Amino acid sequence: MEANEKTVVIRGLVKRFGNFTAVDHISFEVSKGEIFGFLGANGAGKTTAIRILCGLSVPTSGEGTVAGFSIKNQQESIKKHIGYMSQKFSLYSDLKVWENIELFGGIYGLSDKQIKEKISSMLKALSMEDARDMFVRDMPLGWKQKLAFSIAMVHDPQIVFLDEPTGGVDPVTRRNFWEMIYEAASRGVTVFVTTHYMDEAEYCDRVSIMVDGRIEALGSPSQLKMQYGAVNMDEVFTKIAGRPGKQQ
Amino acid sequence: MKEILAFIQKEFWHIFRDRKTTLIVLVMPVVQIVLFGFAISTEVHNAVVDVVGDISDPVVQRIVNRIDVNEYLELGRILNSTSEVEARIRKGKSTAAVCFEDGFDKALTAEGKATVSIISDGADPNTAQMVTSYVSGVISSEQLSISTRTAGGGGATMRPNVQLMYNPAMNSSYNFVPGVMGLILMLICSMMTSVSIVKEKELGTLELVLVSPVKPFWIILSKLIPYLVLSAVNFISVLLLAVFVMDVPVNGSIALLSLVALIFVGSSLGLGLLVSVISSTQQTAMLLCGMGLTMPTMMLSGLIFPCESMPVALQIFSDIIPAKWFIIMVKKIMIQGAGISSIIKELTVLTGMMVFLLWFSIKKFRTRL
C-alpha cells in the first residue's frame, strides 16, 4: 500500500428514516494510518454514520468505500476488514481473558494455531500474562479497555472503529489508552474514533464535527482552532455545535 | 463453521458459569417431576376404610377381604354402629366406611338385593370420590362373582363394570409427566433463550457480534443450538424419571416421541426468539415468559384443568398454545402407545406452529438488528 492511500472514502452519504434525515450528504476521506476523530453532539447522526461505515446499515443514497469495499453492497467484506470497539461493550465479563481472545479469534475465522499464537503474543504485549485465567469482570476498567482494543484488532484489520472507547475513565488511563492508539496508527492501522472528550479530540490527526446530520467542520485540531479563533477544541466545538463538549 | 462453534462454546460457558442458570437447567426438571409426581398427586394410597356390619356374614366377609387386599385401600376397624363412623372420620382415623345391613347375605339370596352404603368424607371431595369409586369397584366385583355363580338363576342384577383403559389405577403421574415435560421444555427453550439474547442486548455485546463477519442467521442459530442440546438432556432425564421412578410406561415408539419433542422444542425456541425481539430488558423477557407463556401453558394446556371442561372461548384460546398439542401427543404415544397415524392432526398443527414461529421470529429478529 502507498503511504497516502485512502482507507475510507465517503461521497454524499444520506440516510433517511421516513421523513427524518439522520445523515445529510456527508463526504470525507480518511488516509491509511490516520487517527480520525468523529465528533458531534448526541443525535447529530454519528452513530448512524458509523453503522453504515461498519456495514450494519445501508445508506439511502451516496457512495463510499471502506477498506476498498463498497458500503452499498459489500458489507460482508467490510466486516472482515474492520475492527470495532465501543464504550458500552467491554468484553464478555463471565469469560476468562484467554477465552475472550479465543472467541473473537474464532469469530473472525482465525485458525486454532493462529489463535494460540495470538493469545500469547497479545498477553505479552499487554503485560497481562498473569491475568490469562482471570475473569474479565474482575479486571480494572483500564485493563478491560486495553484488552478490548487488542481484541478488536485480533484479525489485524485495516481500520478500527472506536465508538466512545474511553467512557468513564480517568484522564491518566485515557492517556495510556491513547498510547495504544498511536502505536496502532504507526503500524498503518486507520483509527476512526468518536468521543465526547475534547481533550481527546486534540490527540487526533484530523477531526470532523457533525451537527444535525451534516459535517460542519473538518480539519486538523490546530487548523480548526485557528479557523474559529479558539484556544482549545472545546471552544471550537461550542462555537460549532452551540453547546459545550464534555470536560475531563 | 468454526465461527459457529466458537459461538456455541461461548454460550455453554455462559450457562455453566452462572450457578442460577445451571441450577435451572439441571435441577429444575428433577424437582418438578418429583413435586408433581409425589407431592401434588391426586390419587389415593392406602385410604383407611372402616366396616360396619356383621363380619360373620359370608358375603360381608368376602367383601372385607377384597378391601383388605386392595392395594389402594386399607382395612380400618370393624365398627358396631354407624354412629361411630362419623367420629372416626372427623378424627382423621379413616377416610370412608362401608355399612352393610343386618342379614346381608340372607337378604341377597332371598330377595336378590341387599343394601350397602358407603360413607366418605366430603370435606375433601377429590379424595372422597376416589375412595368411593374404589370401594364401589370392590363391591361390584364381588357382586359380579355372585351373579356369575348364580347365573341362570335369574336373580342377578346388571351393574356396569367400569374399566379405565390405559390407566386402570388412575395414576395421576400419567397426566403430569407429559404436562411437566411440556412445561420444562418450554421453560428451557423460551425463557432461557430469550433471557440470554436480551442480556447481550442489554450489555451491548450483541452489537459487537453483529459487526463481525458472521451472518446474522448463524448468530441466531448459534444462540438456539445450546438450548436445543439442553432440552434434549432434559427430555431424556424426564423420560428416565418417568419410567423408572414414576412407573409411567412408554408404550409407543421412542423415536416418534423424540420427533414430537423436537418439533415442540422448535416452536418454543421460536417463541423465545420472539420474546427477545419484543423485550429490551431481562426483566421484561422474564415477565413475558412467565406471564405470557408459562401461566397459560399451566392453566390452558390441559396440564391441570381439562380443556374439554373450559368455556368455548378459552378452548379456542388453548388451541393456539403449542404445549397443548404436545401434551396430547405425548399422552397418546406414551400411555396409549399410539402410532403416527393417530396423531397426524396434532403433529400437523404443531409443525405448522413451529414453522410459523421460527420463520416469523427470525425475520423479525433480523430486521431489528
Coordinates of C-alpha atoms in Angstrom, one line a residue, chain B residues 11-339:
Chain B
E11 CA -22.9 -20.0 25.1
F12 CA -22.1 -23.1 27.1
W13 CA -19.5 -21.1 29.1
H14 CA -22.3 -18.6 29.9
I15 CA -24.7 -21.3 31.0
F16 CA -22.3 -23.3 33.2
R17 CA -20.6 -20.2 34.7
D18 CA -23.8 -18.9 36.1
R19 CA -25.0 -21.0 39.0
K20 CA -28.6 -19.9 38.8
T21 CA -28.7 -21.0 35.1
T22 CA -27.0 -24.3 35.8
L23 CA -29.5 -25.0 38.6
I24 CA -32.5 -24.2 36.4
V25 CA -31.2 -26.4 33.7
L26 CA -30.2 -29.4 35.6
V27 CA -32.1 -29.5 38.8
M28 CA -35.5 -28.0 37.9
P29 CA -36.7 -30.9 35.8
V30 CA -36.0 -33.4 38.6
V31 CA -37.7 -31.2 41.2
Q32 CA -40.7 -30.6 39.0
I33 CA -41.2 -34.2 38.2
V34 CA -40.8 -35.3 41.8
L35 CA -43.1 -32.4 43.0
F36 CA -45.8 -33.1 40.6
G37 CA -45.4 -36.8 40.8
F38 CA -45.4 -37.3 44.5
A39 CA -46.5 -34.2 46.3
I40 CA -49.2 -33.0 44.0
S41 CA -50.7 -36.4 43.3
T42 CA -54.4 -36.7 43.1
E43 CA -54.5 -40.4 43.5
V44 CA -55.2 -42.1 46.8
H45 CA -52.9 -44.5 48.5
N46 CA -53.8 -46.7 51.5
A47 CA -57.1 -45.0 52.3
V48 CA -58.4 -46.4 55.6
V49 CA -61.9 -47.9 55.2
D50 CA -64.0 -48.9 58.2
V51 CA -66.6 -51.5 58.1
V52 CA -69.9 -51.5 59.8
G53 CA -71.8 -54.8 59.8
D54 CA -71.8 -58.4 60.8
I55 CA -68.3 -59.7 60.0
S56 CA -69.5 -63.3 60.3
D57 CA -71.8 -62.9 57.3
P58 CA -70.1 -64.7 54.4
V59 CA -70.7 -62.1 51.7
V60 CA -69.6 -59.3 54.0
Q61 CA -66.5 -61.3 54.9
R62 CA -65.6 -61.8 51.2
I63 CA -66.0 -58.0 50.5
V64 CA -63.9 -57.1 53.6
N65 CA -61.2 -59.5 52.4
R66 CA -61.3 -57.8 49.0
I67 CA -60.9 -54.4 50.6
D68 CA -58.0 -55.7 52.7
V69 CA -56.0 -57.0 49.7
N70 CA -56.8 -53.9 47.5
E71 CA -53.6 -52.0 47.1
Y72 CA -55.2 -48.6 47.3
L73 CA -57.4 -49.3 50.3
E74 CA -56.5 -50.3 53.8
L75 CA -58.9 -52.0 56.2
G76 CA -59.7 -50.0 59.3
R77 CA -61.8 -51.2 62.2
I78 CA -64.9 -53.3 62.2
L79 CA -67.4 -51.0 63.9
N80 CA -70.7 -51.9 65.6
S81 CA -72.9 -48.9 64.5
T82 CA -72.9 -46.1 62.0
S83 CA -72.7 -43.5 64.8
E84 CA -69.0 -44.5 65.4
V85 CA -68.2 -43.8 61.8
E86 CA -68.5 -40.0 62.0
A87 CA -66.2 -39.8 65.0
R88 CA -63.5 -41.8 63.2
I89 CA -63.8 -39.7 60.0
R90 CA -63.7 -36.5 62.0
K91 CA -60.6 -37.5 63.8
G92 CA -59.0 -38.4 60.5
K93 CA -58.6 -42.0 61.6
S94 CA -60.4 -43.2 58.4
T95 CA -61.5 -41.7 55.1
A96 CA -64.5 -43.8 54.4
A97 CA -66.8 -46.5 55.8
V98 CA -68.9 -49.3 54.2
C99 CA -72.1 -50.1 56.1
F100 CA -73.9 -53.4 55.5
E101 CA -77.4 -54.0 56.6
D102 CA -78.0 -56.8 59.0
G103 CA -78.6 -60.2 57.5
F104 CA -76.9 -59.0 54.3
D105 CA -76.3 -62.5 52.8
K106 CA -79.7 -63.6 53.7
A107 CA -81.3 -60.6 52.1
L108 CA -79.2 -61.0 49.0
T109 CA -80.1 -64.6 48.4
A110 CA -83.8 -64.3 49.4
E111 CA -84.7 -61.1 47.7
G112 CA -81.9 -60.7 45.2
K113 CA -80.9 -57.4 46.7
A114 CA -79.4 -56.0 49.8
T115 CA -78.4 -52.6 51.0
V116 CA -74.9 -51.4 51.4
S117 CA -73.9 -47.8 51.9
I118 CA -70.6 -46.0 51.5
I119 CA -69.9 -43.1 53.7
S120 CA -67.0 -40.9 52.9
D121 CA -65.5 -37.5 53.9
G122 CA -67.0 -34.9 51.6
A123 CA -64.8 -32.2 53.1
D124 CA -62.2 -33.4 50.6
P125 CA -64.3 -34.1 47.5
N126 CA -61.5 -35.4 45.4
T127 CA -60.3 -38.0 47.8
A128 CA -63.9 -38.9 48.7
Q129 CA -64.8 -39.5 45.1
M130 CA -61.7 -41.6 44.5
V131 CA -62.2 -43.7 47.6
T132 CA -65.9 -44.2 46.9
S133 CA -65.2 -45.3 43.4
Y134 CA -62.5 -47.7 44.7
V135 CA -64.9 -49.2 47.3
S136 CA -67.8 -49.5 44.9
G137 CA -65.5 -51.1 42.5
V138 CA -64.6 -53.7 45.1
I139 CA -68.3 -54.3 45.9
S140 CA -69.3 -54.6 42.3
S141 CA -66.6 -57.0 41.6
E142 CA -67.9 -59.2 44.4
Q143 CA -71.4 -58.8 43.0
L144 CA -70.1 -59.8 39.6
S145 CA -68.7 -63.0 41.0
I146 CA -72.0 -63.7 42.8
S147 CA -74.0 -63.2 39.7
T148 CA -71.7 -65.4 37.7
R149 CA -72.2 -68.1 40.4
T150 CA -75.9 -67.7 40.4
A151 CA -76.1 -67.2 36.6
G152 CA -79.2 -68.8 35.2
G153 CA -81.0 -68.2 38.5
G154 CA -82.3 -65.0 37.0
G155 CA -81.8 -63.1 40.2
A156 CA -78.6 -61.3 39.3
T157 CA -78.7 -57.6 38.8
M158 CA -76.8 -55.9 36.0
R159 CA -74.2 -53.5 37.0
P160 CA -71.9 -51.5 34.8
N161 CA -68.4 -52.7 35.3
V162 CA -66.2 -49.6 34.8
Q163 CA -62.8 -50.1 33.4
L164 CA -60.3 -47.3 32.8
M165 CA -58.3 -48.1 29.7
Y166 CA -54.6 -47.4 29.7
N167 CA -54.6 -46.2 33.3
P168 CA -56.7 -48.6 35.4
A169 CA -55.3 -47.3 38.7
M170 CA -56.0 -43.6 37.7
N171 CA -52.3 -42.9 38.3
S172 CA -52.0 -39.1 38.2
S173 CA -48.5 -39.2 37.0
Y174 CA -49.8 -40.4 33.7
N175 CA -51.3 -37.0 33.3
F176 CA -48.5 -35.0 35.0
V177 CA -45.5 -36.5 33.3
P178 CA -46.4 -35.3 29.8
G179 CA -47.5 -32.0 31.2
V180 CA -44.4 -31.4 33.1
M181 CA -42.3 -32.5 30.2
G182 CA -44.0 -29.8 28.1
L183 CA -43.6 -27.2 30.8
I184 CA -39.9 -27.9 31.3
L185 CA -39.0 -28.0 27.6
M186 CA -40.9 -24.7 27.1
L187 CA -39.2 -23.0 30.1
I188 CA -35.7 -24.0 29.0
C189 CA -36.2 -23.1 25.4
S190 CA -38.3 -20.0 25.6
M191 CA -37.2 -18.3 28.8
M192 CA -33.5 -19.2 28.8
T193 CA -33.1 -18.4 25.1
S194 CA -34.9 -15.0 25.3
V195 CA -33.1 -14.0 28.5
S196 CA -29.7 -14.9 27.1
I197 CA -30.3 -12.9 24.0
V198 CA -31.8 -9.9 25.8
K199 CA -28.9 -10.0 28.2
E200 CA -26.5 -9.5 25.3
K201 CA -28.7 -6.7 24.0
E202 CA -28.5 -5.0 27.4
L203 CA -24.8 -5.4 27.8
G204 CA -24.2 -4.3 24.2
T205 CA -22.3 -7.4 23.3
L206 CA -24.8 -8.3 20.7
E207 CA -23.8 -5.2 18.7
L208 CA -20.2 -6.3 18.8
V209 CA -21.1 -9.7 17.5
L210 CA -23.1 -8.1 14.7
V211 CA -20.2 -6.1 13.3
S212 CA -18.3 -9.4 13.0
P213 CA -18.4 -11.1 9.6
V214 CA -20.6 -13.9 10.9
K215 CA -24.0 -13.8 9.2
P216 CA -27.0 -12.8 11.4
F217 CA -28.7 -16.1 10.6
W218 CA -25.8 -18.1 12.0
I219 CA -25.7 -15.9 15.1
I220 CA -29.3 -16.7 15.8
L221 CA -28.7 -20.3 15.2
S222 CA -25.7 -20.5 17.5
K223 CA -27.9 -18.9 20.2
L224 CA -30.5 -21.6 19.7
I225 CA -28.4 -24.7 19.4
P226 CA -27.1 -24.8 23.0
Y227 CA -30.7 -24.7 24.4
L228 CA -31.7 -27.3 21.9
V229 CA -28.9 -29.5 23.3
L230 CA -30.0 -28.8 26.9
S231 CA -33.6 -29.6 26.2
A232 CA -32.5 -32.9 24.7
V233 CA -30.7 -33.7 28.0
N234 CA -33.8 -32.7 30.0
F235 CA -36.1 -34.7 27.7
I236 CA -34.0 -37.8 28.4
S237 CA -33.8 -37.2 32.1
V238 CA -37.6 -36.6 32.5
L239 CA -38.2 -39.7 30.5
L240 CA -35.9 -41.8 32.6
L241 CA -37.5 -40.4 35.8
A242 CA -41.0 -41.1 34.4
V243 CA -40.2 -44.7 33.6
F244 CA -38.1 -45.7 36.5
V245 CA -39.4 -43.6 39.3
M246 CA -43.0 -42.8 38.4
D247 CA -43.7 -46.1 36.7
V248 CA -45.2 -44.3 33.7
P249 CA -44.9 -46.6 30.7
V250 CA -43.6 -45.7 27.2
N251 CA -45.9 -47.8 25.2
G252 CA -45.3 -46.1 21.8
S253 CA -42.2 -45.5 19.8
I254 CA -39.4 -43.5 21.4
A255 CA -38.3 -42.2 18.0
L256 CA -41.7 -40.8 17.4
L257 CA -41.8 -39.3 20.9
S258 CA -38.4 -37.7 20.3
L259 CA -39.6 -36.3 17.0
V260 CA -42.6 -34.7 18.6
A261 CA -40.5 -33.3 21.3
L262 CA -38.1 -31.8 18.8
I263 CA -40.9 -30.1 16.9
F264 CA -42.2 -28.7 20.2
V265 CA -38.7 -27.5 21.2
G266 CA -38.5 -25.8 17.8
S267 CA -41.7 -23.9 18.4
S268 CA -40.6 -23.0 21.9
L269 CA -37.3 -21.6 20.6
G270 CA -39.3 -19.6 18.1
L271 CA -41.4 -18.2 21.0
G272 CA -38.2 -17.4 22.9
L273 CA -36.7 -15.6 20.0
L274 CA -39.9 -13.6 19.5
V275 CA -39.9 -12.6 23.2
S276 CA -36.3 -11.5 22.8
V277 CA -37.2 -9.3 19.9
I278 CA -40.0 -7.6 21.8
S279 CA -38.3 -7.1 25.1
S280 CA -35.4 -4.8 25.8
T281 CA -34.6 -5.8 29.4
Q282 CA -34.1 -9.2 31.0
Q283 CA -36.9 -8.4 33.4
T284 CA -39.4 -7.9 30.6
A285 CA -38.3 -11.1 29.0
M286 CA -38.7 -13.0 32.2
L287 CA -42.2 -11.5 32.8
L288 CA -43.3 -12.1 29.3
C289 CA -42.2 -15.7 29.5
G290 CA -43.7 -16.2 33.0
M291 CA -47.0 -14.5 32.5
G292 CA -47.3 -14.8 28.8
L293 CA -46.1 -18.4 28.2
T294 CA -45.8 -20.4 31.5
M295 CA -49.1 -19.4 33.1
P296 CA -51.3 -20.0 30.0
T297 CA -49.4 -23.3 29.5
M298 CA -50.1 -24.4 33.0
M299 CA -53.7 -23.3 33.0
L300 CA -54.8 -24.0 29.5
S301 CA -52.8 -26.8 28.1
G302 CA -54.8 -29.4 29.9
L303 CA -52.0 -30.0 32.4
I304 CA -54.2 -29.0 35.4
F305 CA -57.6 -28.4 34.0
P306 CA -59.0 -30.5 31.3
C307 CA -59.5 -28.5 28.1
E308 CA -62.9 -30.1 27.5
S309 CA -64.4 -28.5 30.5
M310 CA -63.3 -25.0 29.7
P311 CA -65.6 -22.3 28.3
V312 CA -65.6 -22.2 24.5
A313 CA -63.6 -19.0 24.3
L314 CA -60.9 -20.5 26.4
Q315 CA -60.9 -23.7 24.5
I316 CA -60.3 -21.7 21.3
F317 CA -57.5 -19.8 23.1
S318 CA -56.0 -23.1 24.3
D319 CA -55.7 -24.2 20.7
I320 CA -53.0 -21.7 20.0
I321 CA -50.9 -23.0 22.8
P322 CA -48.2 -25.3 21.4
A323 CA -47.9 -27.2 24.7
K324 CA -51.5 -28.3 24.4
W325 CA -50.8 -30.2 21.2
F326 CA -47.5 -31.5 22.5
I327 CA -49.1 -32.9 25.7
I328 CA -51.9 -34.6 23.8
M329 CA -49.4 -36.3 21.5
V330 CA -47.1 -37.3 24.4
K331 CA -50.1 -38.9 26.2
K332 CA -51.1 -40.8 23.1
I333 CA -47.7 -42.0 22.4
M334 CA -46.5 -42.8 25.9
I335 CA -49.7 -44.1 27.5
Q336 CA -51.8 -45.4 24.6
G337 CA -48.9 -46.5 22.5
A338 CA -50.3 -44.7 19.5
G339 CA -48.5 -44.6 16.2

